[in-house]
mmCIF file of C-alpha atoms in Angstrom:
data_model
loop_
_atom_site.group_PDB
_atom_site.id
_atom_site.type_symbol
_atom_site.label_atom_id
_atom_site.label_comp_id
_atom_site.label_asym_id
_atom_site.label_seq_id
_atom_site.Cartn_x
_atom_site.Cartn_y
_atom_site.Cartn_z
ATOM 1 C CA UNK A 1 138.193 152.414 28.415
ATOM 2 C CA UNK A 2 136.633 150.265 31.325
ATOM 3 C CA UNK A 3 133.293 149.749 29.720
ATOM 4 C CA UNK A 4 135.013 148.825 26.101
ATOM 5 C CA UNK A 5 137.796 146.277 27.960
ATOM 6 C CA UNK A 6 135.182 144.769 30.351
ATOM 7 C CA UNK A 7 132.831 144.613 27.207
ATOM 8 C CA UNK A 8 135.030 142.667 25.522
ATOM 9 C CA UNK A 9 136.464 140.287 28.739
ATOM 10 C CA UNK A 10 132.712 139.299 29.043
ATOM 11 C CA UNK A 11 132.462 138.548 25.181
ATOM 12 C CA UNK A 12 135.575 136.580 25.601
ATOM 13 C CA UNK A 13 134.328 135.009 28.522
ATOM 14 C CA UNK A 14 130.830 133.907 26.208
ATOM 15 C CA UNK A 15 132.503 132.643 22.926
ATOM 16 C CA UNK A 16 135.522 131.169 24.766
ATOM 17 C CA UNK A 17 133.818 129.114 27.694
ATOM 18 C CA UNK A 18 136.586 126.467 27.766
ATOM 19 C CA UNK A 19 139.554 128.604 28.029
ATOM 20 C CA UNK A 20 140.162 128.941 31.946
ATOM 21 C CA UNK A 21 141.664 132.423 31.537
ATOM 22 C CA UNK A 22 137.846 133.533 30.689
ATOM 23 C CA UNK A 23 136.087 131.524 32.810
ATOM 24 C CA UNK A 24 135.070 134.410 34.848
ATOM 25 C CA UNK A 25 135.533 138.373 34.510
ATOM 26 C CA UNK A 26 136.072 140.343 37.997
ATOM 27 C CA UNK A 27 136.254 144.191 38.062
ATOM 28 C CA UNK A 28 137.023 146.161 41.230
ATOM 29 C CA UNK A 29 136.601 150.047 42.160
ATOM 30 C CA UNK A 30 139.864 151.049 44.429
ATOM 31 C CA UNK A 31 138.600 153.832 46.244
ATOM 32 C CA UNK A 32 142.588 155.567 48.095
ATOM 33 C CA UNK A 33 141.684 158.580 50.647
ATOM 34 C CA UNK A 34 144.414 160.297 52.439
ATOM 35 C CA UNK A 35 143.796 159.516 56.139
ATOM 36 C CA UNK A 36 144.754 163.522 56.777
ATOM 37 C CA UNK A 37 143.208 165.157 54.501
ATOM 38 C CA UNK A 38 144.944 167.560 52.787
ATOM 39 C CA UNK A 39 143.612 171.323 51.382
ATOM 40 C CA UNK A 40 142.937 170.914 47.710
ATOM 41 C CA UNK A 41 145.836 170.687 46.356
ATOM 42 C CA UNK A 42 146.100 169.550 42.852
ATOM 43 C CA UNK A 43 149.736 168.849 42.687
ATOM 44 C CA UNK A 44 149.804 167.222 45.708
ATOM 45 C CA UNK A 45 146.874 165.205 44.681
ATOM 46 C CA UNK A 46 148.707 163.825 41.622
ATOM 47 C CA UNK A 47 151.804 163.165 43.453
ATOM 48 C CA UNK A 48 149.460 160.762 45.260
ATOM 49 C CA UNK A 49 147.546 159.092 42.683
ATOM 50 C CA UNK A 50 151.055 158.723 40.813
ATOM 51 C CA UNK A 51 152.687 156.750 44.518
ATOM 52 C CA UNK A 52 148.976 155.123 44.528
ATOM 53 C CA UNK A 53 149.097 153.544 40.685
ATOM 54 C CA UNK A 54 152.730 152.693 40.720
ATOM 55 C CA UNK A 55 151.862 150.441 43.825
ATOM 56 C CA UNK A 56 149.313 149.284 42.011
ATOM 57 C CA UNK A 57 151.142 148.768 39.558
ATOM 58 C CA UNK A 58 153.775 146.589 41.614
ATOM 59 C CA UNK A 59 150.874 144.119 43.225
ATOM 60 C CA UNK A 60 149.325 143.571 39.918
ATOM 61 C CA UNK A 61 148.852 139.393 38.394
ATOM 62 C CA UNK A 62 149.619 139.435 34.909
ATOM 63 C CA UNK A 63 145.990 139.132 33.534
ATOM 64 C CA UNK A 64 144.987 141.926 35.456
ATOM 65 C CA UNK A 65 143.765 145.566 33.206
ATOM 66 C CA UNK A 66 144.615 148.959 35.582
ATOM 67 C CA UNK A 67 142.607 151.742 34.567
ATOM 68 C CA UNK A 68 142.604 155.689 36.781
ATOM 69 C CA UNK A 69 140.050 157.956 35.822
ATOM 70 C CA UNK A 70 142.821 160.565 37.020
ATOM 71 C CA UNK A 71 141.141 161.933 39.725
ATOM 72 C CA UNK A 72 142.187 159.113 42.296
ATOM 73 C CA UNK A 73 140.257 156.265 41.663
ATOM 74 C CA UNK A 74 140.894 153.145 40.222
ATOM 75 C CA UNK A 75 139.387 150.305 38.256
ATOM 76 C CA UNK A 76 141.041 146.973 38.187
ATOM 77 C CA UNK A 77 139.870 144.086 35.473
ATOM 78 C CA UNK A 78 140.806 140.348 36.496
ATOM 79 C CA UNK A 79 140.219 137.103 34.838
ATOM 80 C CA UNK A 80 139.445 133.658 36.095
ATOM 81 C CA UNK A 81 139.268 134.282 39.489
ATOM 82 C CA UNK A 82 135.972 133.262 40.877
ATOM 83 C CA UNK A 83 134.675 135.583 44.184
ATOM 84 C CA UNK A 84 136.868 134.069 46.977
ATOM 85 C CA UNK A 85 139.731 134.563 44.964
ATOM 86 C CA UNK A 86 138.908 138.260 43.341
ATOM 87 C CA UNK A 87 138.085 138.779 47.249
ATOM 88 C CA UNK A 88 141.579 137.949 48.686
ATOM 89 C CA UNK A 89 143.098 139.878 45.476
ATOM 90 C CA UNK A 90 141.210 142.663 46.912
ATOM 91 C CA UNK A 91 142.574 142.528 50.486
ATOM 92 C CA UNK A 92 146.347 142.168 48.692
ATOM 93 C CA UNK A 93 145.506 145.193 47.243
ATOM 94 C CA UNK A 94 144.070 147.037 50.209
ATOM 95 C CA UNK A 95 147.086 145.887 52.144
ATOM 96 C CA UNK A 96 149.594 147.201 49.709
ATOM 97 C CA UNK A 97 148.169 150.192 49.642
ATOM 98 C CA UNK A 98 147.040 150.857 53.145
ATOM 99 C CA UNK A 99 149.610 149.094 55.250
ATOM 100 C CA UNK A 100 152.816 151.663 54.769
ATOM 101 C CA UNK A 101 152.965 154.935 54.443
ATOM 102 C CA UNK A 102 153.135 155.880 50.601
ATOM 103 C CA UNK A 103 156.605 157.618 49.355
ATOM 104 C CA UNK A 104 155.509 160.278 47.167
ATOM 105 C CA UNK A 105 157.846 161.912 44.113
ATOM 106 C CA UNK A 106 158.690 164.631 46.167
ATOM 107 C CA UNK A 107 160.026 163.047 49.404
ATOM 108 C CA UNK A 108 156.915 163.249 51.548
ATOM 109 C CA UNK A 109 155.249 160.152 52.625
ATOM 110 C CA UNK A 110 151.612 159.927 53.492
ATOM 111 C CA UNK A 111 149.253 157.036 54.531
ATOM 112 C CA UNK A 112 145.898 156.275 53.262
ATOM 113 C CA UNK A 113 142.398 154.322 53.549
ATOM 114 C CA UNK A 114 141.568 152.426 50.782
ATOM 115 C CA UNK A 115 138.122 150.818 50.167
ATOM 116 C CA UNK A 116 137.301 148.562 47.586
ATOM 117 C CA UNK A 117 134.397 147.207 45.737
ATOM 118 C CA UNK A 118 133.958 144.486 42.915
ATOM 119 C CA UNK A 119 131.784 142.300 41.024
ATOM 120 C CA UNK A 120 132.254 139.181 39.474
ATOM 121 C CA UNK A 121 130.859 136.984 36.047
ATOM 122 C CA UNK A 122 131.415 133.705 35.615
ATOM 123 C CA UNK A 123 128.994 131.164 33.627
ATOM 124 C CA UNK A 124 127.189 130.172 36.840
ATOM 125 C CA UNK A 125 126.725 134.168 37.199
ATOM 126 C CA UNK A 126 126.140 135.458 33.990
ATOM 127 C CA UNK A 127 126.165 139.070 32.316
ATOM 128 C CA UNK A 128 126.534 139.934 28.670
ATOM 129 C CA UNK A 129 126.108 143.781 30.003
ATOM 130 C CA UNK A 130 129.675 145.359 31.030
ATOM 131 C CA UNK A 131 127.278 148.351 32.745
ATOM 132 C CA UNK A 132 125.317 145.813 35.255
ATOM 133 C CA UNK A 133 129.177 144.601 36.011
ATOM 134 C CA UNK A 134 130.511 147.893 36.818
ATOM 135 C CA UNK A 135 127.011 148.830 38.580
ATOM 136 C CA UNK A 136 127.488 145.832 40.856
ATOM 137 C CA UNK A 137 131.084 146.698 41.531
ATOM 138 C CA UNK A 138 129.617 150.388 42.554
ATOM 139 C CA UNK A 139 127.413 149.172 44.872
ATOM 140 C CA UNK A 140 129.595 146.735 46.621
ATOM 141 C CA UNK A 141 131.777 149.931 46.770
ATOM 142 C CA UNK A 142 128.946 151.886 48.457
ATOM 143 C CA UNK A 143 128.572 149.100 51.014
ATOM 144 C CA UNK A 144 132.213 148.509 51.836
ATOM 145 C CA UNK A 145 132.385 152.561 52.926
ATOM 146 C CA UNK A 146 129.677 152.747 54.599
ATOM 147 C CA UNK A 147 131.073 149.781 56.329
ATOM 148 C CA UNK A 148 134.064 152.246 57.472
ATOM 149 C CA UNK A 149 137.722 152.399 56.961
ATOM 150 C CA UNK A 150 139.861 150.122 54.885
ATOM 151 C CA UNK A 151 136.833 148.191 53.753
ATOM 152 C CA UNK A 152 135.559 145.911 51.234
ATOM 153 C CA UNK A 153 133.118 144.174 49.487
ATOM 154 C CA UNK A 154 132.985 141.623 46.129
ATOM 155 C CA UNK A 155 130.363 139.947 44.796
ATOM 156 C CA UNK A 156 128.996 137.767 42.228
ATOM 157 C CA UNK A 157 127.139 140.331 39.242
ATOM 158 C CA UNK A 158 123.817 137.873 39.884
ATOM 159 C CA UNK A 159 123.622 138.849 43.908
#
């Protein structure tokens, strides 16, 4: 589902290069870690990425695509928002999520570290190729936790 939406953002973004929704295509990796861990526990674990996608959820813009590949990370697909912008998007969402302690379904509340990478397209960075997109976001994910903590990193597909 991320490859086939940010496949077609960035053909929006090529046939449509006047519309300012589609100047530019940003995708970021939201990467939520207990700051306890807990013992594997699967229930537990969904209660948590269930408290961690309806705050998501919350913070979202309206042209803004929220994918989970159910196993606690996140993708998030923005248009025209160049890198500053995609960048202080990012922190928004690092602070909603890491700020508070998260309420889970059950009562119990737990905090968390959240890193986060992205990439950006615009026409002054070009792609056609959603997979050099989400590559970029992966390694500005790599960078922001090796960084540390509550990290992250966005930048432009071309860098």
């Amino acid at each position: 589902a991320v490859s086939r939406t940010t496949r077609a953002l960035l053909h929006k973004m090529k046939v449509q290069p006047l519309n300012e929704q589609f100047h530019s295509v940003g995708l970021l990796l939201i990467h939520p870690q207990r700051q306890q861990p807990d013992s594997a526990d699967l229930k537990k674990d969904q209660l948590l990425w269930s408290a961690i996608a309806q705050a998501l959820q919350q913070n979202l813009t309206v042209d803004a695509w929220l994918f989970s590949n159910n196993q606690g990370q996140f993708t998030c697909s923005l248009t025209g928002l160049d890198v500053k912008a995609v960048t202080k998007y990012a922190e928004a969402v690092r602070s909603a999520l890491g700020d508070q302690p998260l309420t889970l379904k059950d009562g119990t509340r737990t905090t968390i570290d959240v890193n986060i990478g992205g990439a950006v397209a615009d026409t002054e960075h070009p792609t056609e190729s959603e997979q050099l997109l989400i590559s970029k976001a992966e390694e500005a994910l790599a960078l922001a936790t090796k960084r540390g903590r509550n990290r992250l990193k966005v930048c432009w597909v071309t860098d």
